[in-house]
Short mmCIF file of C-alpha atoms in Angstrom, two decimals:
data_model
loop_
_atom_site.label_atom_id
_atom_site.label_comp_id
_atom_site.label_asym_id
_atom_site.label_seq_id
_atom_site.Cartn_x
_atom_site.Cartn_y
_atom_site.Cartn_z
CA UNK A 19 16.31 2.83 -13.60
CA UNK A 20 14.93 0.89 -10.64
CA UNK A 21 16.57 0.96 -7.23
CA UNK A 22 15.99 -1.19 -4.16
CA UNK A 23 17.13 -0.30 -0.65
CA UNK A 24 16.19 -1.67 2.76
CA UNK A 25 14.33 0.71 5.05
CA UNK A 26 13.99 0.44 8.80
CA UNK A 27 10.46 1.12 10.01
CA UNK A 28 10.12 2.17 13.63
CA UNK A 29 6.64 1.92 15.13
CA UNK A 30 5.59 4.94 17.16
CA UNK A 31 3.10 4.72 20.05
CA UNK A 32 0.42 6.63 18.11
CA UNK A 33 0.45 4.15 15.19
CA UNK A 34 2.73 6.29 13.05
CA UNK A 35 6.05 5.06 11.62
CA UNK A 36 9.43 6.67 11.32
CA UNK A 37 11.41 5.36 8.35
CA UNK A 38 15.15 5.52 7.86
CA UNK A 39 17.47 4.07 5.25
CA UNK A 40 20.59 2.67 6.96
CA UNK A 41 22.64 2.92 3.75
CA UNK A 42 21.63 6.50 2.93
CA UNK A 43 22.88 9.01 5.48
CA UNK A 44 20.15 11.47 6.40
CA UNK A 45 17.42 9.79 4.36
CA UNK A 46 14.60 9.73 6.92
CA UNK A 47 10.85 10.17 6.62
CA UNK A 48 7.65 9.61 8.54
CA UNK A 49 4.13 8.36 7.94
CA UNK A 50 0.89 8.67 9.89
CA UNK A 51 0.41 4.90 9.54
CA UNK A 52 2.17 2.00 7.82
CA UNK A 53 0.64 2.59 4.38
CA UNK A 54 1.48 6.29 4.47
CA UNK A 55 5.00 5.51 5.70
CA UNK A 56 5.60 3.18 2.73
CA UNK A 57 4.50 5.87 0.27
CA UNK A 58 6.68 8.44 2.01
CA UNK A 59 9.63 6.01 2.01
CA UNK A 60 9.36 5.55 -1.75
CA UNK A 61 9.31 9.29 -2.29
CA UNK A 62 12.23 9.90 0.07
CA UNK A 63 14.29 7.19 -1.61
CA UNK A 64 13.57 8.42 -5.13
CA UNK A 65 14.36 12.04 -4.33
CA UNK A 66 17.50 11.10 -2.39
CA UNK A 67 18.92 9.01 -5.24
CA UNK A 68 18.19 11.72 -7.82
CA UNK A 69 19.92 14.26 -5.56
CA UNK A 70 23.00 12.02 -5.36
CA UNK A 71 23.13 11.89 -9.16
CA UNK A 72 22.64 15.63 -9.56
CA UNK A 73 25.55 16.28 -7.17
CA UNK A 74 27.75 13.60 -8.78
CA UNK A 75 27.88 11.50 -5.62
CA UNK A 76 28.13 7.73 -5.97
CA UNK A 77 25.14 5.62 -5.03
CA UNK A 78 25.93 3.51 -1.93
CA UNK A 79 25.55 -0.22 -2.21
CA UNK A 80 22.40 -1.53 -0.57
CA UNK A 81 22.83 -3.71 2.52
CA UNK A 82 21.31 -7.14 2.75
CA UNK A 83 18.16 -7.07 4.81
CA UNK A 84 19.46 -9.80 7.11
CA UNK A 85 22.48 -7.70 8.15
CA UNK A 86 20.51 -4.74 9.52
CA UNK A 87 19.96 -4.89 13.28
CA UNK A 88 16.50 -4.18 14.65
CA UNK A 89 15.05 -3.70 18.10
CA UNK A 90 11.57 -4.37 19.45
CA UNK A 91 9.04 -2.39 17.40
CA UNK A 92 11.33 -2.12 14.37
CA UNK A 93 11.24 -4.05 11.11
CA UNK A 94 12.95 -3.93 7.73
CA UNK A 95 11.09 -3.44 4.44
CA UNK A 96 12.70 -3.43 0.99
CA UNK A 97 11.67 -0.26 -0.83
CA UNK A 98 11.81 -0.16 -4.63
CA UNK A 99 11.47 2.95 -6.78
CA UNK A 100 11.77 3.90 -10.40
CA UNK A 101 14.35 6.67 -10.03
CA UNK A 102 13.37 8.33 -13.32
CA UNK A 103 9.95 9.12 -11.83
CA UNK A 104 11.66 11.52 -9.38
CA UNK A 105 13.80 13.51 -11.79
CA UNK A 106 12.96 17.19 -12.14
CA UNK A 107 10.86 17.95 -15.17
CA UNK A 108 12.72 21.06 -16.30
CA UNK A 109 12.15 21.44 -20.02
CA UNK A 110 14.43 22.80 -22.73
CA UNK A 111 13.60 23.97 -26.24
CA UNK A 112 15.27 22.09 -29.10
CA UNK A 113 15.32 23.01 -32.74
CA UNK A 114 14.99 20.07 -35.09
CA UNK A 115 14.62 19.46 -38.78
CA UNK A 116 11.92 17.32 -40.43
CA UNK A 117 11.05 16.77 -44.05
CA UNK A 118 8.20 19.14 -44.95
CA UNK A 119 5.89 16.29 -45.99
CA UNK A 120 6.37 14.57 -42.60
CA UNK A 121 5.70 17.81 -40.72
CA UNK A 122 2.52 18.39 -42.74
CA UNK A 123 1.31 14.82 -42.18
CA UNK A 124 1.98 15.12 -38.45
CA UNK A 125 0.17 18.44 -38.17
CA UNK A 126 -2.77 17.07 -40.14
CA UNK A 127 -2.94 14.08 -37.76
CA UNK A 128 -2.65 16.50 -34.78
CA UNK A 129 0.48 14.72 -33.55
CA UNK A 130 2.21 15.92 -30.40
CA UNK A 131 5.74 16.20 -31.81
CA UNK A 132 7.36 16.82 -28.41
CA UNK A 133 5.62 13.84 -26.85
CA UNK A 134 6.67 11.50 -29.65
CA UNK A 135 10.27 12.72 -29.51
CA UNK A 136 10.35 12.29 -25.72
CA UNK A 137 8.90 8.77 -25.95
CA UNK A 138 11.38 7.80 -28.69
CA UNK A 139 14.34 9.18 -26.73
CA UNK A 140 13.27 7.40 -23.54
CA UNK A 141 12.94 4.13 -25.43
CA UNK A 142 16.29 4.55 -27.18
CA UNK A 143 18.04 5.47 -23.91
CA UNK A 144 16.35 2.76 -21.86
CA UNK A 145 14.26 4.99 -19.58
#
Protein backbone atom coordinates (compact mmCIF):
# COMPACT_ATOMS: atom_id res chain seq x y z
CA UNK A 1 0.00 0.00 0.00
CA UNK A 2 1.50 3.32 -1.06
CA UNK A 3 1.06 6.49 0.98
CA UNK A 4 1.81 10.11 0.11
CA UNK A 5 2.11 12.91 2.66
CA UNK A 6 3.52 16.43 2.42
CA UNK A 7 6.64 17.10 4.47
CA UNK A 8 7.97 20.47 5.51
CA UNK A 9 11.73 20.78 5.05
CA UNK A 10 13.44 23.42 7.14
CA UNK A 11 16.94 24.43 6.04
CA UNK A 12 19.46 24.68 8.86
CA UNK A 13 22.48 27.01 8.72
CA UNK A 14 24.93 24.09 8.44
CA UNK A 15 23.24 22.68 5.30
CA UNK A 16 21.24 20.09 7.22
CA UNK A 17 17.43 19.81 7.06
CA UNK A 18 14.82 19.23 9.70
CA UNK A 19 11.75 17.48 8.32
CA UNK A 20 8.29 17.43 9.84
CA UNK A 21 4.96 16.10 8.63
CA UNK A 22 2.21 18.64 9.43
CA UNK A 23 -0.51 15.96 9.29
CA UNK A 24 1.31 13.45 11.51
CA UNK A 25 1.75 14.68 15.07
CA UNK A 26 5.27 14.01 16.30
CA UNK A 27 6.58 12.66 12.99
CA UNK A 28 9.85 14.58 12.73
CA UNK A 29 13.27 13.65 11.40
CA UNK A 30 16.55 15.20 10.32
CA UNK A 31 19.13 14.82 7.58
CA UNK A 32 22.72 15.99 7.21
CA UNK A 33 21.84 17.37 3.77
CA UNK A 34 18.81 17.43 1.47
CA UNK A 35 19.36 13.95 0.02
CA UNK A 36 19.82 12.41 3.45
CA UNK A 37 16.76 14.28 4.75
CA UNK A 38 14.59 12.83 1.96
CA UNK A 39 15.72 9.29 2.79
CA UNK A 40 15.10 9.90 6.49
CA UNK A 41 11.67 11.40 5.72
CA UNK A 42 10.65 8.27 3.80
CA UNK A 43 11.74 6.06 6.67
CA UNK A 44 10.01 8.20 9.29
CA UNK A 45 6.78 8.24 7.27
CA UNK A 46 6.79 4.50 6.66
CA UNK A 47 7.47 3.61 10.28
CA UNK A 48 4.93 6.14 11.56
CA UNK A 49 2.13 4.79 9.36
CA UNK A 50 2.89 1.18 10.31
CA UNK A 51 2.83 2.20 13.99
CA UNK A 52 -0.60 3.79 13.51
CA UNK A 53 -1.90 0.53 12.02
CA UNK A 54 -0.37 -1.61 14.75
CA UNK A 55 -2.07 0.54 17.41
CA UNK A 56 -5.39 0.64 15.52
CA UNK A 57 -5.24 4.41 15.03
CA UNK A 58 -6.78 5.89 11.89
CA UNK A 59 -4.49 7.31 9.24
CA UNK A 60 -4.96 11.11 9.01
CA UNK A 61 -5.90 12.55 5.67
CA UNK A 62 -3.00 14.21 3.88
CA UNK A 63 -3.18 17.98 3.43
CA UNK A 64 -2.85 19.58 0.05
CA UNK A 65 0.62 20.97 -0.44
CA UNK A 66 -0.74 24.42 -1.28
CA UNK A 67 -2.47 24.73 2.11
CA UNK A 68 0.66 24.31 4.25
CA UNK A 69 2.22 27.61 5.32
CA UNK A 70 5.97 28.06 4.97
CA UNK A 71 8.45 30.68 6.05
CA UNK A 72 11.76 31.74 4.55
CA UNK A 73 14.07 28.71 4.35
CA UNK A 74 11.20 26.22 4.38
CA UNK A 75 9.68 24.24 1.53
CA UNK A 76 7.18 21.43 1.07
CA UNK A 77 8.04 18.09 -0.55
CA UNK A 78 5.57 15.26 -1.17
CA UNK A 79 6.98 12.06 0.33
CA UNK A 80 5.76 8.70 -0.96
CA UNK A 81 6.42 5.33 0.65
CA UNK A 82 5.38 1.75 0.19
CA UNK A 83 4.07 1.11 3.69
CA UNK A 84 4.50 -2.67 3.41
CA UNK A 85 8.27 -2.15 3.20
CA UNK A 86 8.24 -0.91 6.81
CA UNK A 87 6.24 -3.68 8.44
CA UNK A 88 8.07 -5.80 11.00
CA UNK A 89 9.30 -9.07 9.60
CA UNK A 90 8.30 -11.27 12.52
CA UNK A 91 7.82 -14.78 11.19
CA UNK A 92 5.41 -17.51 12.24
CA UNK A 93 5.49 -21.23 11.54
CA UNK A 94 2.53 -22.66 9.61
CA UNK A 95 1.71 -26.28 9.01
CA UNK A 96 0.36 -27.02 5.56
CA UNK A 97 -0.60 -30.01 3.51
CA UNK A 98 0.65 -30.80 -0.01
CA UNK A 99 0.18 -33.82 -2.20
CA UNK A 100 3.23 -36.07 -1.79
CA UNK A 101 4.08 -35.94 -5.50
CA UNK A 102 4.10 -32.11 -5.44
CA UNK A 103 6.31 -32.05 -2.34
CA UNK A 104 8.76 -34.48 -3.95
CA UNK A 105 8.86 -32.48 -7.19
CA UNK A 106 9.46 -29.27 -5.25
CA UNK A 107 12.24 -30.79 -3.17
CA UNK A 108 13.86 -32.24 -6.28
CA UNK A 109 13.75 -28.79 -7.92
CA UNK A 110 15.16 -27.27 -4.68
CA UNK A 111 12.14 -24.98 -4.37
CA UNK A 112 11.91 -22.55 -1.46
CA UNK A 113 8.40 -23.49 -0.28
CA UNK A 114 8.16 -20.59 2.20
CA UNK A 115 9.23 -18.06 -0.41
CA UNK A 116 6.69 -19.29 -2.95
CA UNK A 117 3.89 -19.29 -0.38
CA UNK A 118 4.81 -15.76 0.73
CA UNK A 119 4.91 -14.51 -2.88
CA UNK A 120 1.56 -16.15 -3.67
CA UNK A 121 -0.09 -14.70 -0.54
CA UNK A 122 1.26 -11.22 -1.25
CA UNK A 123 -0.06 -11.39 -4.81
CA UNK A 124 -3.46 -12.71 -3.71
CA UNK A 125 -3.77 -10.06 -0.98
CA UNK A 126 -2.51 -7.20 -3.16
CA UNK A 127 0.77 -6.50 -1.33
